[in-house]
Backbone as a chain_set.jsonl record, in Angstrom:
{"seq": "LNTFKYYATTHQATKVKMQWVQKDKQFMFVCENTTSTEKPVSKGSAKGHQFLNIVLNKIGGEFYAEKTEQNYSTTLLIPDVLLKADK", "coords": {"N": [[-0.196, 1.649, -6.1], [-2.717, 2.707, -6.447], [-2.577, 5.063, -5.037], [-1.125, 6.805, -6.718], [-2.816, 6.742, -8.882], [-5.26, 7.853, -7.997], [-4.528, 10.108, -6.612], [-4.087, 12.502, -8.047], [-6.628, 13.286, -8.567], [-7.66, 14.46, -6.367], [-8.323, 17.468, -4.534], [-6.877, 18.253, -2.486], [-4.176, 19.548, -0.55], [-2.44, 17.707, 0.465], [0.148, 15.427, 1.468], [1.498, 12.361, 0.161], [2.267, 9.604, 2.135], [4.994, 7.506, 2.45], [6.669, 4.599, 3.458], [9.513, 2.618, 3.922], [10.79, 0.027, 5.47], [12.899, -2.177, 7.386], [11.889, -4.773, 9.321], [12.017, -7.008, 11.892], [12.062, -10.075, 10.351], [11.45, -9.207, 7.834], [10.709, -6.996, 5.085], [8.953, -3.981, 5.074], [6.62, -2.194, 3.295], [4.838, 0.709, 3.305], [2.187, 2.646, 2.279], [0.398, 5.6, 2.399], [-2.372, 7.715, 2.038], [-4.512, 10.612, 2.129], [-8.098, 10.522, 1.994], [-10.789, 11.833, 0.057], [-13.862, 13.204, 0.865], [-15.431, 14.918, -0.422], [-15.539, 14.659, -3.199], [-16.849, 11.993, -4.794], [-15.203, 8.965, -5.467], [-15.29, 6.486, -7.865], [-15.715, 3.057, -7.041], [-13.162, 0.716, -7.437], [-12.416, -2.398, -9.165], [-11.064, -4.034, -7.445], [-9.269, -5.853, -8.324], [-6.513, -5.377, -8.475], [-5.737, -5.438, -5.768], [-6.382, -8.075, -5.151], [-4.561, -9.379, -6.849], [-2.047, -8.52, -5.79], [-2.278, -9.637, -3.258], [-2.334, -12.407, -3.86], [0.207, -12.759, -5.116], [1.98, -11.92, -3.089], [1.302, -13.811, -1.072], [2.216, -16.12, -2.27], [4.995, -15.776, -2.118], [5.484, -15.838, 0.49], [4.801, -13.566, 1.789], [2.732, -10.726, 2.914], [-0.271, -8.847, 2.388], [-2.013, -5.898, 3.051], [-4.84, -3.769, 3.159], [-6.349, -0.764, 4.081], [-9.08, 1.32, 4.727], [-10.274, 4.332, 5.965], [-12.509, 6.946, 7.012], [-10.915, 9.167, 6.519], [-8.375, 8.348, 5.682], [-6.406, 6.26, 3.559], [-4.648, 3.298, 3.342], [-2.04, 1.06, 2.36], [-0.263, -1.927, 2.911], [2.612, -3.767, 2.395], [4.196, -6.727, 3.136], [7.247, -8.187, 2.901], [9.284, -11.05, 2.754], [12.539, -10.817, 4.141], [14.644, -12.373, 3.059], [14.264, -12.459, 0.396], [15.069, -10.018, -0.568], [17.492, -9.31, 0.389], [20.933, -9.023, -0.225], [23.35, -11.561, -0.854], [26.158, -12.082, 1.169]], "CA": [[-0.536, 2.187, -7.396], [-3.927, 3.511, -6.384], [-2.177, 6.387, -4.594], [-0.788, 7.609, -7.872], [-3.967, 6.776, -9.759], [-6.337, 8.742, -7.483], [-3.969, 11.314, -5.947], [-4.259, 13.662, -8.934], [-8.067, 13.675, -8.623], [-8.09, 15.153, -5.156], [-7.962, 18.886, -4.511], [-6.215, 18.52, -1.216], [-2.747, 19.826, -0.647], [-1.777, 16.791, 1.434], [1.217, 14.611, 0.922], [1.443, 10.924, 0.277], [3.298, 9.106, 3.006], [5.508, 6.188, 2.103], [7.691, 4.098, 4.35], [10.185, 1.371, 3.528], [11.6, -0.309, 6.615], [13.132, -3.56, 7.661], [11.422, -5.059, 10.678], [12.111, -8.445, 12.165], [12.639, -10.777, 9.163], [10.723, -8.8, 6.621], [10.669, -5.592, 4.69], [7.606, -3.492, 5.104], [6.358, -1.012, 2.49], [3.52, 1.251, 3.663], [1.77, 3.809, 1.493], [-0.823, 6.172, 2.977], [-2.833, 9.021, 1.543], [-5.842, 11.003, 2.588], [-9.197, 10.328, 1.054], [-11.624, 12.985, 0.0], [-15.317, 12.901, 0.907], [-16.156, 15.927, -1.238], [-15.745, 14.164, -4.568], [-16.857, 10.532, -4.73], [-14.408, 8.238, -6.438], [-15.939, 5.188, -8.07], [-14.979, 1.952, -6.466], [-12.519, -0.119, -8.456], [-12.786, -3.809, -9.148], [-10.243, -4.693, -6.415], [-8.381, -6.901, -8.928], [-5.124, -5.109, -8.095], [-5.522, -5.934, -4.414], [-6.38, -9.538, -5.249], [-3.292, -9.801, -7.485], [-0.983, -8.326, -4.835], [-2.467, -10.62, -2.204], [-1.91, -13.721, -4.368], [1.67, -12.75, -5.302], [2.652, -11.894, -1.744], [1.096, -15.068, -0.416], [3.062, -17.15, -2.909], [6.371, -15.611, -1.758], [5.561, -15.849, 1.928], [4.564, -12.198, 2.324], [1.339, -10.385, 3.216], [-0.798, -7.586, 1.838], [-3.128, -5.34, 3.808], [-5.388, -2.462, 2.706], [-7.307, -0.25, 5.116], [-9.668, 2.624, 4.408], [-11.111, 4.966, 6.94], [-13.114, 8.129, 6.405], [-9.925, 10.168, 6.184], [-7.108, 7.835, 5.159], [-6.331, 4.955, 2.859], [-3.297, 2.818, 3.405], [-1.703, -0.291, 1.984], [1.005, -2.415, 3.572], [3.187, -4.97, 1.789], [5.26, -7.34, 3.946], [8.044, -9.053, 1.99], [10.37, -11.701, 3.498], [13.842, -10.201, 3.868], [15.556, -13.239, 2.32], [14.064, -12.211, -1.046], [15.587, -8.719, -0.945], [18.847, -9.127, 0.932], [22.037, -9.525, -1.077], [24.238, -12.487, -0.203], [27.471, -11.507, 1.469]], "C": [[-1.766, 3.096, -7.315], [-3.634, 4.932, -5.863], [-1.908, 7.285, -5.783], [-2.01, 7.763, -8.797], [-5.012, 7.806, -9.321], [-5.789, 10.04, -6.882], [-4.199, 12.572, -6.755], [-5.689, 14.148, -8.959], [-8.544, 14.379, -7.408], [-7.626, 16.609, -5.231], [-7.265, 19.232, -3.191], [-4.717, 18.759, -1.398], [-2.007, 18.947, 0.386], [-0.748, 15.978, 0.726], [0.961, 13.132, 1.073], [2.558, 10.524, 1.182], [3.695, 7.711, 2.599], [6.624, 5.836, 3.048], [8.283, 2.794, 3.794], [11.117, 1.012, 4.667], [11.809, -1.81, 6.716], [12.768, -3.801, 9.113], [11.407, -6.549, 10.849], [12.746, -9.15, 10.93], [11.847, -10.462, 7.917], [10.922, -7.338, 6.327], [9.254, -5.167, 4.617], [7.533, -2.181, 4.281], [4.953, -0.548, 2.836], [3.315, 2.541, 2.87], [0.448, 4.3, 2.045], [-1.118, 7.499, 2.35], [-4.195, 9.333, 2.106], [-6.883, 10.705, 1.534], [-10.087, 11.565, 1.145], [-13.103, 12.539, 0.027], [-16.078, 13.863, 0.049], [-16.416, 15.438, -2.634], [-15.709, 12.637, -4.541], [-15.997, 9.906, -5.837], [-15.052, 6.864, -6.632], [-15.04, 4.048, -7.562], [-14.419, 1.103, -7.593], [-12.976, -1.552, -8.33], [-12.072, -4.613, -8.114], [-9.357, -5.788, -7.003], [-6.943, -6.681, -8.588], [-4.836, -5.599, -6.724], [-5.488, -7.467, -4.404], [-5.044, -10.041, -5.824], [-2.172, -9.655, -6.488], [-1.067, -9.349, -3.673], [-2.006, -12.032, -2.631], [-0.406, -13.784, -4.52], [2.379, -12.779, -3.983], [2.448, -13.178, -0.944], [2.029, -16.155, -0.968], [4.554, -17.003, -2.511], [6.543, -15.547, -0.229], [5.325, -14.478, 2.595], [3.067, -12.008, 2.652], [1.008, -9.028, 2.623], [-2.017, -7.159, 2.656], [-3.565, -4.021, 3.215], [-6.405, -2.065, 3.738], [-7.797, 1.107, 4.678], [-10.506, 3.086, 5.525], [-11.766, 6.154, 6.244], [-12.092, 9.126, 5.859], [-8.669, 9.63, 5.514], [-7.325, 6.502, 4.46], [-4.876, 4.526, 2.886], [-3.201, 1.383, 2.925], [-0.382, -0.656, 2.574], [1.372, -3.71, 2.832], [4.28, -5.477, 2.747], [5.938, -8.386, 3.061], [9.14, -9.713, 2.805], [11.727, -11.133, 3.138], [14.794, -11.049, 3.05], [15.418, -13.006, 0.816], [14.749, -10.906, -1.482], [16.989, -8.487, -0.433], [19.856, -9.733, -0.056], [22.912, -10.497, -0.219], [25.577, -11.835, 0.052], [28.552, -12.543, 1.341]], "O": [[-1.855, 4.11, -8.008], [-4.343, 5.881, -6.199], [-2.411, 8.406, -5.845], [-2.194, 8.811, -9.416], [-5.574, 8.531, -10.143], [-6.553, 10.982, -6.672], [-4.484, 13.622, -6.179], [-5.951, 15.293, -9.329], [-9.678, 14.856, -7.363], [-6.652, 16.927, -5.913], [-7.102, 20.406, -2.855], [-4.094, 18.215, -2.31], [-1.086, 19.395, 1.069], [-0.774, 15.855, -0.498], [0.284, 12.7, 2.006], [3.678, 11.018, 1.051], [2.848, 6.836, 2.422], [7.439, 6.688, 3.401], [7.552, 1.969, 3.246], [12.16, 1.65, 4.816], [11.018, -2.604, 6.209], [13.265, -3.129, 10.016], [10.841, -7.272, 10.03], [13.864, -8.816, 10.539], [11.607, -11.319, 7.067], [11.261, -6.546, 7.207], [8.408, -5.924, 4.138], [8.261, -1.22, 4.53], [3.989, -1.299, 2.687], [4.191, 3.403, 2.819], [-0.511, 3.536, 2.155], [-0.221, 8.319, 2.15], [-4.941, 8.44, 2.509], [-6.588, 10.644, 0.34], [-10.131, 12.248, 2.168], [-13.513, 11.628, -0.692], [-17.266, 13.657, -0.196], [-17.447, 15.782, -3.212], [-14.657, 12.048, -4.292], [-16.081, 10.299, -7.0], [-15.327, 6.163, -5.658], [-13.813, 4.088, -7.648], [-15.104, 0.81, -8.573], [-13.817, -1.881, -7.494], [-12.419, -5.774, -7.899], [-8.759, -6.566, -6.26], [-6.193, -7.642, -8.421], [-3.758, -6.149, -6.502], [-4.658, -8.072, -3.726], [-4.477, -11.016, -5.331], [-1.388, -10.591, -6.334], [-0.05, -9.844, -3.188], [-1.372, -12.748, -1.856], [0.212, -14.762, -4.098], [3.289, -13.583, -3.78], [3.345, -13.588, -0.207], [2.553, -16.986, -0.226], [5.298, -17.983, -2.556], [7.625, -15.236, 0.268], [5.606, -14.275, 3.776], [2.275, -12.95, 2.668], [1.879, -8.189, 2.392], [-2.924, -7.951, 2.915], [-2.72, -3.225, 2.805], [-7.203, -2.873, 4.213], [-6.997, 1.961, 4.295], [-11.366, 2.352, 6.011], [-11.602, 6.347, 5.039], [-12.348, 9.831, 4.883], [-7.964, 10.383, 4.842], [-8.265, 5.754, 4.728], [-3.983, 5.284, 2.506], [-4.138, 0.596, 3.06], [0.51, 0.179, 2.724], [0.55, -4.612, 2.672], [5.182, -4.725, 3.117], [5.312, -9.316, 2.553], [9.878, -9.011, 3.497], [12.041, -10.981, 1.957], [15.682, -10.501, 2.397], [16.331, -13.313, 0.049], [14.984, -10.72, -2.676], [17.614, -7.501, -0.824], [19.64, -10.802, -0.627], [23.157, -10.261, 0.964], [26.072, -11.096, -0.798], [29.726, -12.241, 1.557]]}, "num_chains": 1, "name": "protein.A"}
């Protein structure tokens, strides 16, 4: 969500990278965008990250967020049994 929230505030012509893949016994959703050092963005409360972490932990998944000087990425790992249709 932060990608969409902050993406419009940057003046860079870069693209948001999103991946949705199945790996091992989980689905992995990765969202990555560049960060701008020219315009400071106020730090959020991190409540969204806390919420995602709690929800994913309760369903056996994981949540990771990583920020470097140039990139910001989030990764959600969701057990495949929750998203696979029964055959």
